[in-house]
CSV table of C-alpha atoms in Angstrom, one decimal:
chain,number,residue,atom,x,y,z
A,158,MET,CA,-49.3,18.0,5.7
A,159,PHE,CA,-48.0,15.0,7.4
A,160,LEU,CA,-46.8,13.5,4.1
A,161,VAL,CA,-45.2,17.3,3.4
A,162,GLY,CA,-43.4,17.1,6.8
A,163,ALA,CA,-42.0,13.7,6.4
A,164,PHE,CA,-41.0,14.3,3.0
A,165,GLU,CA,-39.0,17.6,4.0
A,166,ALA,CA,-37.3,15.4,7.0
A,167,ALA,CA,-36.3,12.4,4.5
A,168,VAL,CA,-35.0,15.2,2.0
A,169,SER,CA,-32.9,16.9,5.0
A,170,CYS,CA,-31.7,13.8,6.1
A,171,GLY,CA,-30.3,12.4,2.5
A,172,GLN,CA,-28.9,16.2,2.6
A,173,ASP,CA,-27.2,15.3,5.9
A,174,PHE,CA,-25.6,11.8,4.7
A,175,LEU,CA,-24.8,13.3,1.3
A,176,LEU,CA,-22.5,15.9,3.2
A,177,MET,CA,-21.3,13.3,5.6
A,178,PHE,CA,-20.3,11.2,2.7
A,179,VAL,CA,-18.5,13.8,0.8
A,180,LYS,CA,-16.9,15.0,4.0
A,181,ARG,CA,-15.5,11.5,4.6
A,182,GLU,CA,-14.3,10.9,0.8
A,183,ALA,CA,-12.7,14.3,1.4
A,184,ALA,CA,-10.9,13.3,4.4
A,185,LEU,CA,-9.6,10.2,2.6
A,186,GLY,CA,-8.2,12.5,-0.4
A,187,PHE,CA,-6.5,14.2,2.1
A,188,ILE,CA,-4.8,11.2,4.1
A,189,PHE,CA,-4.1,9.4,0.8
A,190,VAL,CA,-2.1,12.7,-0.6
A,191,THR,CA,-0.3,12.9,2.9
A,192,LEU,CA,0.9,9.5,2.7
A,193,LEU,CA,1.4,9.5,-1.0
A,194,VAL,CA,4.0,12.3,-0.3
A,195,ASP,CA,5.5,10.7,2.4
A,196,SER,CA,6.2,7.3,0.5
A,197,ILE,CA,7.8,9.5,-2.6
A,198,GLY,CA,10.3,10.9,-0.2
A,199,PHE,CA,11.0,7.4,1.2
A,200,GLY,CA,11.1,5.5,-1.8
A,201,ILE,CA,13.5,8.6,-3.3
A,202,ILE,CA,16.6,7.7,-0.9
A,203,ILE,CA,16.3,4.0,-1.6
A,204,PRO,CA,18.4,3.7,-5.0
A,205,ILE,CA,21.3,5.3,-3.4
A,206,MET,CA,22.3,3.7,-0.1
A,207,PRO,CA,23.9,0.8,-0.6
A,208,LYS,CA,26.7,3.2,-2.8
A,209,LEU,CA,26.5,5.7,0.1
A,210,LEU,CA,27.3,3.2,3.1
A,211,GLN,CA,29.8,1.6,0.7
A,212,THR,CA,31.2,5.3,0.3
A,213,LEU,CA,31.2,6.0,3.9
A,214,GLY,CA,32.2,2.6,5.4
A,215,HIS,CA,35.0,2.1,2.7
A,216,THR,CA,33.6,-1.3,2.0
A,217,ASP,CA,32.2,-3.8,-0.4
A,218,ILE,CA,28.6,-4.6,-0.9
A,219,SER,CA,28.3,-7.7,1.3
A,220,THR,CA,29.3,-5.6,4.2
A,221,ALA,CA,27.3,-2.3,3.3
A,222,ALA,CA,23.9,-5.0,3.2
A,223,LYS,CA,25.3,-5.5,6.5
A,224,TYR,CA,25.2,-2.0,7.6
A,225,GLY,CA,22.1,-1.3,5.8
A,226,GLY,CA,20.3,-4.2,8.0
A,227,TRP,CA,21.6,-1.9,11.2
A,228,LEU,CA,20.3,1.2,10.1
A,229,MET,CA,16.8,-0.7,10.2
A,230,PHE,CA,17.4,-1.9,13.6
A,231,ALA,CA,18.4,1.9,14.6
A,232,TYR,CA,15.2,2.7,13.1
A,233,ALA,CA,13.4,-0.1,14.5
A,234,ILE,CA,14.0,0.3,18.4
A,235,MET,CA,13.2,3.7,18.4
A,236,GLN,CA,9.7,3.0,16.6
A,237,PHE,CA,9.4,0.1,18.9
A,238,ILE,CA,9.5,2.7,22.1
A,239,CYS,CA,7.9,5.0,20.8
A,240,ALA,CA,4.7,4.0,18.6
A,241,PRO,CA,2.8,3.0,21.3
A,242,ILE,CA,3.2,6.3,23.0
A,243,LEU,CA,2.1,8.5,19.9
A,244,GLY,CA,-0.9,6.1,19.3
A,245,GLY,CA,-2.1,6.6,23.0
A,246,LEU,CA,-1.2,10.5,22.4
A,247,SER,CA,-3.8,10.3,19.3
A,248,ASP,CA,-6.4,8.4,21.1
A,249,ARG,CA,-6.0,11.4,23.3
A,250,TYR,CA,-5.2,14.6,21.2
A,251,GLY,CA,-6.4,13.3,17.9
A,252,ARG,CA,-4.7,12.3,14.8
A,253,ARG,CA,-3.9,15.1,13.4
A,254,PRO,CA,-1.3,16.9,15.7
A,255,VAL,CA,0.4,13.9,15.8
A,256,LEU,CA,0.4,13.1,12.2
A,257,LEU,CA,2.2,16.5,11.6
A,258,VAL,CA,4.9,16.3,14.0
A,259,SER,CA,5.7,12.8,12.3
A,260,LEU,CA,5.9,14.6,9.1
A,261,LEU,CA,8.1,17.3,10.5
A,262,GLY,CA,10.5,15.0,12.1
A,263,LEU,CA,10.8,13.5,9.0
A,264,GLY,CA,11.8,16.4,6.6
A,265,VAL,CA,14.2,17.3,9.3
A,266,ASP,CA,15.9,14.1,9.7
A,267,TYR,CA,16.3,14.2,5.8
A,268,LEU,CA,18.2,17.0,6.2
A,269,PHE,CA,20.1,15.6,8.8
A,270,LEU,CA,21.0,12.4,6.3
A,271,ALA,CA,21.9,14.8,3.5
A,272,TRP,CA,24.8,16.2,5.5
A,273,ALA,CA,26.0,13.1,7.7
A,274,PRO,CA,29.6,12.6,7.1
A,275,SER,CA,30.2,9.0,8.6
A,276,LEU,CA,28.0,6.2,9.3
A,277,ALA,CA,27.5,7.2,13.0
A,278,TRP,CA,25.6,10.4,11.6
A,279,LEU,CA,23.5,7.9,9.4
A,280,PHE,CA,22.3,6.0,12.4
A,281,ALA,CA,22.0,8.8,14.9
A,282,GLY,CA,19.7,10.3,12.1
A,283,ARG,CA,17.5,6.7,11.6
A,284,LEU,CA,16.9,7.2,15.4
A,285,ILE,CA,15.7,10.6,15.1
A,286,ALA,CA,13.1,9.3,12.0
A,287,GLY,CA,12.1,6.2,14.6
A,288,VAL,CA,11.1,8.6,17.3
A,289,CYS,CA,9.0,10.6,14.7
A,290,GLY,CA,7.9,7.6,12.5
A,291,ALA,CA,3.9,7.7,13.0
A,292,SER,CA,2.5,8.9,9.8
A,293,PHE,CA,1.1,5.8,8.7
A,294,THR,CA,0.6,4.2,11.9
A,295,THR,CA,-1.7,7.4,12.7
A,296,GLY,CA,-2.8,7.6,9.0
A,297,SER,CA,-4.6,4.1,9.6
A,298,ALA,CA,-6.1,5.1,12.7
A,299,TYR,CA,-7.4,7.9,10.5
A,300,ILE,CA,-8.7,5.9,8.0
A,301,ALA,CA,-10.4,3.5,10.9
A,302,ASP,CA,-11.9,6.6,12.6
A,303,ILE,CA,-13.8,8.0,9.2
A,304,SER,CA,-14.5,4.2,7.3
A,305,THR,CA,-17.8,1.9,8.2
A,306,PRO,CA,-16.6,-1.5,9.6
A,307,GLU,CA,-17.5,-3.3,6.4
A,308,LYS,CA,-15.6,-0.6,4.4
A,309,ARG,CA,-12.7,-0.6,6.5
A,310,ALA,CA,-10.5,-3.3,4.7
A,311,GLN,CA,-11.0,-1.6,1.7
A,312,ASN,CA,-10.1,1.6,2.7
A,313,PHE,CA,-6.8,0.4,4.5
A,314,GLY,CA,-6.0,-0.8,0.8
A,315,MET,CA,-5.5,3.4,0.3
A,316,ILE,CA,-2.4,2.9,2.4
A,317,GLY,CA,-0.8,0.1,0.5
A,318,ALA,CA,-2.2,2.3,-2.8
A,319,ALA,CA,-0.1,5.2,-1.2
A,320,PHE,CA,3.0,3.3,-0.6
A,321,GLY,CA,2.5,2.1,-4.2
A,322,VAL,CA,2.2,5.3,-6.0
A,323,GLY,CA,4.8,6.4,-3.9
A,324,PHE,CA,7.1,4.0,-5.2
A,325,ILE,CA,6.7,4.9,-8.6
A,326,VAL,CA,7.6,8.0,-8.6
A,327,GLY,CA,10.0,8.0,-5.4
A,328,PRO,CA,12.6,5.6,-6.9
A,329,VAL,CA,12.6,7.3,-10.2
A,330,ILE,CA,13.3,10.1,-8.8
A,331,GLY,CA,15.9,8.9,-6.5
A,332,GLY,CA,17.7,7.3,-9.2
A,333,LEU,CA,17.6,10.3,-11.4
A,334,SER,CA,18.4,12.7,-9.1
A,335,SER,CA,21.9,10.7,-8.0
A,336,GLY,CA,23.0,12.0,-11.1
A,337,TRP,CA,23.4,14.9,-9.6
A,338,GLY,CA,25.3,13.6,-6.4
A,339,LEU,CA,25.0,11.0,-4.0
A,340,ARG,CA,23.3,13.2,-1.5
A,341,ALA,CA,21.1,15.0,-3.8
A,342,PRO,CA,17.6,12.3,-3.4
A,343,PHE,CA,18.0,13.2,0.7
A,344,ILE,CA,17.3,17.1,-0.1
A,345,VAL,CA,15.1,16.1,-2.8
A,346,ALA,CA,13.0,14.0,0.2
A,347,ALA,CA,13.2,16.7,2.8
A,348,VAL,CA,11.7,19.2,0.5
A,349,LEU,CA,8.8,17.1,-0.3
A,350,SER,CA,8.3,16.3,3.3
A,351,LEU,CA,8.4,19.9,4.5
A,352,LEU,CA,5.8,20.5,1.7
A,353,ASN,CA,3.9,17.4,3.0
A,354,PHE,CA,4.0,19.2,6.6
A,355,ILE,CA,2.8,22.4,5.3
A,356,TYR,CA,0.0,20.6,3.3
A,357,GLY,CA,-1.2,19.1,6.0
A,358,LEU,CA,-1.1,21.7,8.0
A,359,ILE,CA,-3.4,23.8,6.0
A,360,VAL,CA,-6.1,21.2,4.8
A,361,LEU,CA,-6.2,18.4,7.1
A,362,PRO,CA,-8.9,17.8,9.2
A,363,GLU,CA,-9.2,15.7,12.7
A,364,SER,CA,-10.7,12.4,12.0
A,365,LEU,CA,-11.3,11.7,16.1
A,366,PRO,CA,-14.6,13.6,17.7
A,367,GLN,CA,-13.8,14.3,21.1
A,368,GLU,CA,-16.4,11.7,22.4
A,369,ASN,CA,-14.2,8.8,21.2
A,370,ARG,CA,-11.0,10.3,22.7
A,371,ARG,CA,-9.7,8.4,26.2
A,372,THR,CA,-7.5,9.5,28.8
A,373,PHE,CA,-4.1,8.9,28.0
A,374,GLU,CA,-2.3,6.4,30.1
A,375,TRP,CA,1.2,5.4,30.7
A,376,LYS,CA,0.5,1.6,31.5
A,377,ARG,CA,-0.9,1.4,27.9
A,378,ALA,CA,1.7,3.5,26.0
A,379,ASN,CA,4.2,1.0,26.0
A,380,PRO,CA,5.2,-1.8,23.6
A,381,ILE,CA,4.4,-4.7,26.4
A,382,GLY,CA,1.2,-2.7,27.8
A,383,SER,CA,-0.7,-2.2,24.5
A,384,LEU,CA,-0.1,-5.5,23.5
A,385,MET,CA,-1.6,-7.0,26.5
A,386,HIS,CA,-4.5,-4.7,26.6
A,387,LEU,CA,-5.2,-5.5,22.9
A,388,GLY,CA,-4.7,-9.1,24.0
A,389,ARG,CA,-8.4,-8.8,25.3
A,390,TYR,CA,-9.7,-9.2,21.8
A,391,PRO,CA,-9.2,-13.0,20.6
A,392,ALA,CA,-9.0,-12.3,16.9
A,393,ILE,CA,-5.8,-9.8,17.8
A,394,SER,CA,-4.3,-11.9,20.2
A,395,GLY,CA,-4.9,-14.9,18.1
A,396,LEU,CA,-3.2,-13.3,14.8
A,397,ILE,CA,-0.3,-11.7,16.8
A,398,MET,CA,2.3,-15.1,16.1
A,399,SER,CA,1.4,-14.8,12.2
A,400,ILE,CA,1.7,-11.1,12.0
A,401,VAL,CA,5.4,-11.6,13.7
A,402,LEU,CA,6.2,-14.2,10.8
A,403,ILE,CA,4.5,-12.2,8.1
A,404,TYR,CA,6.2,-9.2,9.1
A,405,ILE,CA,9.5,-10.7,9.3
A,406,ALA,CA,9.4,-12.6,6.1
A,407,ALA,CA,8.8,-9.3,4.2
A,408,PHE,CA,12.3,-8.0,5.5
A,409,ALA,CA,13.7,-11.0,2.8
A,410,VAL,CA,12.9,-8.4,0.2
A,411,GLN,CA,13.0,-5.0,1.8
A,412,SER,CA,16.3,-5.5,3.5
A,413,ASN,CA,17.4,-7.0,0.4
A,414,TRP,CA,16.3,-6.2,-3.0
A,415,THR,CA,19.1,-3.3,-3.8
A,416,PHE,CA,21.8,-5.8,-2.6
A,417,TYR,CA,20.5,-9.0,-4.4
A,418,THR,CA,19.8,-7.3,-7.8
A,419,ILE,CA,23.2,-5.5,-7.7
A,420,GLN,CA,25.0,-8.5,-6.7
A,421,LYS,CA,23.4,-11.3,-8.8
A,422,PHE,CA,22.3,-9.5,-12.0
A,423,GLN,CA,24.8,-6.2,-12.1
A,424,TRP,CA,21.8,-3.8,-11.9
A,425,THR,CA,22.9,-0.2,-11.6
A,426,GLU,CA,21.1,2.5,-9.7
A,427,LYS,CA,19.2,3.3,-12.1
A,428,THR,CA,18.0,0.1,-12.7
A,429,VAL,CA,16.8,-1.0,-9.3
A,430,GLY,CA,14.8,2.7,-9.1
A,431,TYR,CA,12.8,1.5,-12.3
A,432,SER,CA,12.1,-2.3,-10.6
A,433,LEU,CA,10.6,-0.5,-7.6
A,434,GLY,CA,8.8,1.9,-9.4
A,435,VAL,CA,7.6,-1.4,-11.3
A,436,VAL,CA,6.7,-2.7,-7.7
A,437,GLY,CA,5.0,0.5,-7.4
A,438,VAL,CA,2.8,0.3,-10.2
A,439,LEU,CA,1.6,-3.0,-8.7
A,440,ILE,CA,1.0,-2.3,-5.3
A,441,ALA,CA,-1.1,0.9,-6.9
A,442,VAL,CA,-3.2,-1.4,-9.1
A,443,VAL,CA,-4.0,-4.2,-6.1
A,444,GLN,CA,-4.2,-2.1,-3.2
A,445,GLY,CA,-6.2,1.3,-5.0
A,446,GLY,CA,-8.0,-0.9,-6.9
A,447,LEU,CA,-8.3,-4.7,-7.1
A,448,ILE,CA,-8.6,-5.4,-3.4
A,449,ARG,CA,-12.3,-3.3,-3.8
A,450,LYS,CA,-13.4,-6.3,-5.9
A,451,ILE,CA,-11.5,-9.2,-4.4
A,452,ILE,CA,-12.3,-8.8,-0.4
A,453,PRO,CA,-15.9,-8.5,-0.9
A,454,ALA,CA,-15.9,-11.4,-3.6
A,455,LEU,CA,-13.6,-13.9,-1.2
A,456,GLY,CA,-14.1,-12.3,1.9
A,457,GLN,CA,-11.6,-11.3,4.5
A,458,LYS,CA,-10.6,-14.4,5.8
A,459,ASN,CA,-10.3,-16.1,2.1
A,460,SER,CA,-8.3,-13.1,1.3
A,461,VAL,CA,-6.1,-13.3,3.9
A,462,TYR,CA,-5.4,-17.1,3.2
A,463,VAL,CA,-5.0,-16.5,-1.1
A,464,GLY,CA,-2.5,-13.5,-0.4
A,465,LEU,CA,-0.3,-15.1,2.0
A,466,LEU,CA,-0.1,-17.8,-0.6
A,467,LEU,CA,0.5,-15.6,-3.4
A,468,TYR,CA,3.2,-14.2,-1.3
A,469,THR,CA,5.0,-17.4,-0.8
A,470,VAL,CA,5.2,-18.0,-4.4
A,471,GLY,CA,6.8,-14.9,-5.1
A,472,PHE,CA,9.0,-15.3,-2.2
A,473,VAL,CA,10.2,-18.9,-3.8
A,474,LEU,CA,10.4,-17.2,-7.4
A,475,PHE,CA,12.5,-14.3,-6.5
A,476,ALA,CA,15.2,-16.9,-4.9
A,477,LEU,CA,15.3,-19.2,-7.8
A,478,ALA,CA,15.3,-16.3,-10.5
A,479,THR,CA,18.3,-16.8,-12.7
A,480,GLN,CA,17.9,-13.6,-14.9
A,481,GLY,CA,17.2,-10.3,-14.2
A,482,TRP,CA,13.9,-9.7,-16.0
A,483,MET,CA,12.7,-12.5,-14.2
A,484,MET,CA,12.5,-10.6,-11.4
A,485,PHE,CA,10.0,-8.3,-13.0
A,486,LEU,CA,8.0,-10.9,-14.1
A,487,PHE,CA,7.6,-12.7,-10.6
A,488,LEU,CA,6.5,-9.1,-8.9
A,489,VAL,CA,3.3,-10.1,-10.2
A,490,PRO,CA,2.3,-13.0,-8.0
A,491,TYR,CA,4.3,-11.4,-5.0
A,492,CYS,CA,2.4,-8.1,-4.9
A,493,LEU,CA,-1.1,-9.7,-5.6
A,494,GLY,CA,-0.5,-11.1,-2.3
A,495,GLY,CA,-0.9,-7.5,-1.1
A,496,ILE,CA,-4.7,-8.2,-0.8
A,497,ALA,CA,-3.9,-10.0,2.6
A,498,GLY,CA,-2.6,-6.8,4.6
A,499,PRO,CA,-5.6,-4.7,4.2
A,500,ALA,CA,-8.1,-7.9,5.3
A,501,LEU,CA,-6.0,-8.4,8.2
A,502,GLN,CA,-5.9,-4.8,9.0
A,503,GLY,CA,-9.6,-4.4,8.8
A,504,ILE,CA,-10.5,-8.2,10.8
A,505,MET,CA,-8.5,-6.3,13.9
A,506,SER,CA,-9.6,-2.7,13.4
A,507,ASN,CA,-13.3,-4.0,13.5
A,508,SER,CA,-12.1,-6.3,16.8
A,509,VAL,CA,-11.8,-2.7,18.9
A,510,PRO,CA,-13.8,-0.2,19.8
A,511,ALA,CA,-13.5,3.5,18.2
A,512,ASN,CA,-11.3,5.2,21.0
A,513,ALA,CA,-8.6,2.2,21.0
A,514,GLN,CA,-7.8,2.6,17.2
A,515,GLY,CA,-4.8,4.7,17.7
A,516,GLU,CA,-3.8,2.1,20.8
A,517,LEU,CA,-4.2,-0.6,17.9
A,518,GLN,CA,-2.2,0.7,14.8
A,519,GLY,CA,0.6,1.6,17.7
A,520,ALA,CA,0.7,-1.5,19.1
A,521,LEU,CA,0.7,-2.9,15.6
A,522,THR,CA,3.4,-0.4,14.8
A,523,SER,CA,5.7,-1.4,17.8
A,524,LEU,CA,5.3,-5.1,17.1
A,525,MET,CA,6.2,-4.3,13.4
A,526,SER,CA,9.2,-2.8,15.0
A,527,VAL,CA,10.2,-5.6,17.1
A,528,THR,CA,10.2,-7.6,13.6
A,529,SER,CA,12.5,-4.7,12.1
A,530,ILE,CA,15.0,-5.5,14.7
A,531,ILE,CA,14.8,-9.0,14.2
A,532,GLY,CA,14.2,-9.1,10.4
A,533,PRO,CA,16.9,-6.7,8.8
A,534,PRO,CA,20.0,-8.2,10.3
A,535,LEU,CA,18.7,-11.6,9.9
A,536,MET,CA,17.7,-11.2,6.3
A,537,THR,CA,21.0,-9.5,5.2
A,538,ASN,CA,23.5,-11.3,7.5
A,539,ILE,CA,21.6,-14.6,5.5
A,540,PHE,CA,22.6,-12.6,2.1
A,541,SER,CA,26.1,-11.6,3.0
A,542,TYR,CA,26.7,-14.9,4.3
A,543,PHE,CA,25.6,-17.0,1.3
A,544,THR,CA,27.3,-14.1,-1.0
A,545,SER,CA,30.8,-14.7,0.8
A,546,ASP,CA,33.6,-17.3,0.5
A,547,LYS,CA,32.5,-18.9,3.5
A,548,ALA,CA,29.3,-20.2,2.2
A,549,PRO,CA,29.2,-23.7,1.8
A,550,VAL,CA,27.0,-23.0,-1.7
A,551,HIS,CA,26.5,-19.7,-3.2
A,552,PHE,CA,23.2,-19.0,-3.0
A,553,PRO,CA,22.2,-15.5,-2.7
A,554,GLY,CA,18.4,-16.2,-3.1
A,555,ALA,CA,18.1,-17.5,0.6
A,556,ALA,CA,16.7,-14.9,2.2
A,557,PHE,CA,13.6,-15.1,-0.2
A,558,LEU,CA,13.3,-18.7,0.6
A,559,LEU,CA,13.4,-18.3,4.2
A,560,GLY,CA,10.9,-15.8,3.6
A,561,GLY,CA,8.5,-18.2,1.7
A,562,ILE,CA,8.6,-20.7,4.5
A,563,LEU,CA,7.8,-18.2,7.0
A,564,THR,CA,5.2,-17.0,5.2
A,565,LEU,CA,3.8,-20.8,5.0
A,566,VAL,CA,4.1,-21.1,9.1
A,567,ALA,CA,2.0,-17.6,9.4
A,568,ILE,CA,-0.6,-19.3,7.3
A,569,LEU,CA,-0.9,-22.1,9.7
A,570,PHE,CA,-0.9,-20.2,12.9
A,571,SER,CA,-3.6,-17.4,11.5
A,572,ILE,CA,-6.1,-20.6,11.0
A,573,PRO,CA,-8.0,-20.7,14.5
A,574,SER,CA,-7.9,-17.5,14.7
A,575,LEU,CA,-9.4,-16.6,11.4
A,576,LYS,CA,-12.1,-19.0,11.7
A,577,ALA,CA,-13.1,-17.9,14.9
A,578,TYR,CA,-13.5,-14.1,13.4
A,579,HIS,CA,-15.6,-15.6,10.4
A,580,ALA,CA,-18.2,-17.2,12.9
A,581,SER,CA,-18.4,-14.3,15.0
A,582,GLN,CA,-18.9,-11.9,12.3
A,583,GLN,CA,-21.5,-14.6,10.6
A,584,GLU,CA,-23.6,-14.2,14.0
A,585,THR,CA,-23.6,-10.0,13.9
A,586,GLY,CA,-23.7,-10.0,10.1
A,587,GLN,CA,-20.9,-7.9,9.2
A,588,GLU,CA,-18.7,-10.2,7.2
A,589,LEU,CA,-18.8,-9.5,3.2
A,590,LYS,CA,-19.3,-12.7,1.4
A,591,GLU,CA,-17.7,-15.8,2.2
């Protein structure tokens, strides 16, 4: 009887574990699709923004690049203020309602932009999007909720994979739909975002149990307060400067890719769309597949170092490219550098308790927003200056070169914190193979 009882208990335990595993995998699928559709909507509008800014501003590509930087600034300043609030709300009320509000707000914003009659209206639309821009932030907290500590870095790669697949489809759709009119991609993006909201409303489950929720506190729901509170954790506080530099460097590509390739290689909107589609393929392969092999093989600490070195190589190659086809080739080392992001996120997420995951992601988004206030105007103005008649030398790739330098400096800042984190994980036995 004892053996029978033990067997039945083991079977029951196995069934519970299998059910929990299936639910976890299903939840990861839900959040992946939600973020995927969100990414497609974002990618759709990228190819047409330069021409839209030129049309509404009645200006050339160099000045349009400046407007593009300030549009990103407007989005970032609102996200800087609101991300910690939304993170705190998600720790209090759960991830699902915050994520749904974000998706609905994004859909409304695209409709707003579709009929924007002037640059001022474009800026107003970006402010609205910044208030509601919590899909990837809350998605990160959602993944942290349902992931074990040793699997968080790999599962965070799903965010990059969704972003990558979205960039395969989004820019291509944007480039093709621009043939129906300059505003058509906004309509398509709005429809996808609102369908995404409906999808989430129907099928997206809540990930944060009641016992892991905390009270909402305004002193922690602001950028300074959230960062100060998270500063109690050494692995996070020590990496803040590195993250700031990495985020600023990334805007050399994010803010200038379209302007750079159009100015230097005379690419059309369709060619830009195709190139971003290639970016999406590479990101999806790296984030969705390779990191599941690379991070366990290298360990989180070494994955950060290798990834940031690859980023640096990519930046320098972009800056020195002399033919358009080279940009496609040089995307390979740059996108392989994407192994650094999930590794860093895993390190930070493993350093905070379950009821502070939303606060962590909100603080990181707010931090990213600070760099978005600095990065786009900095990088687009560098591009604008070095492509103008005022420049002592014509060098469109100057911003890429600066991005490479900043990434190298970020590596230096990260070394002490990563060593300390690795030592602490060895003590607890959580770190993967190093």
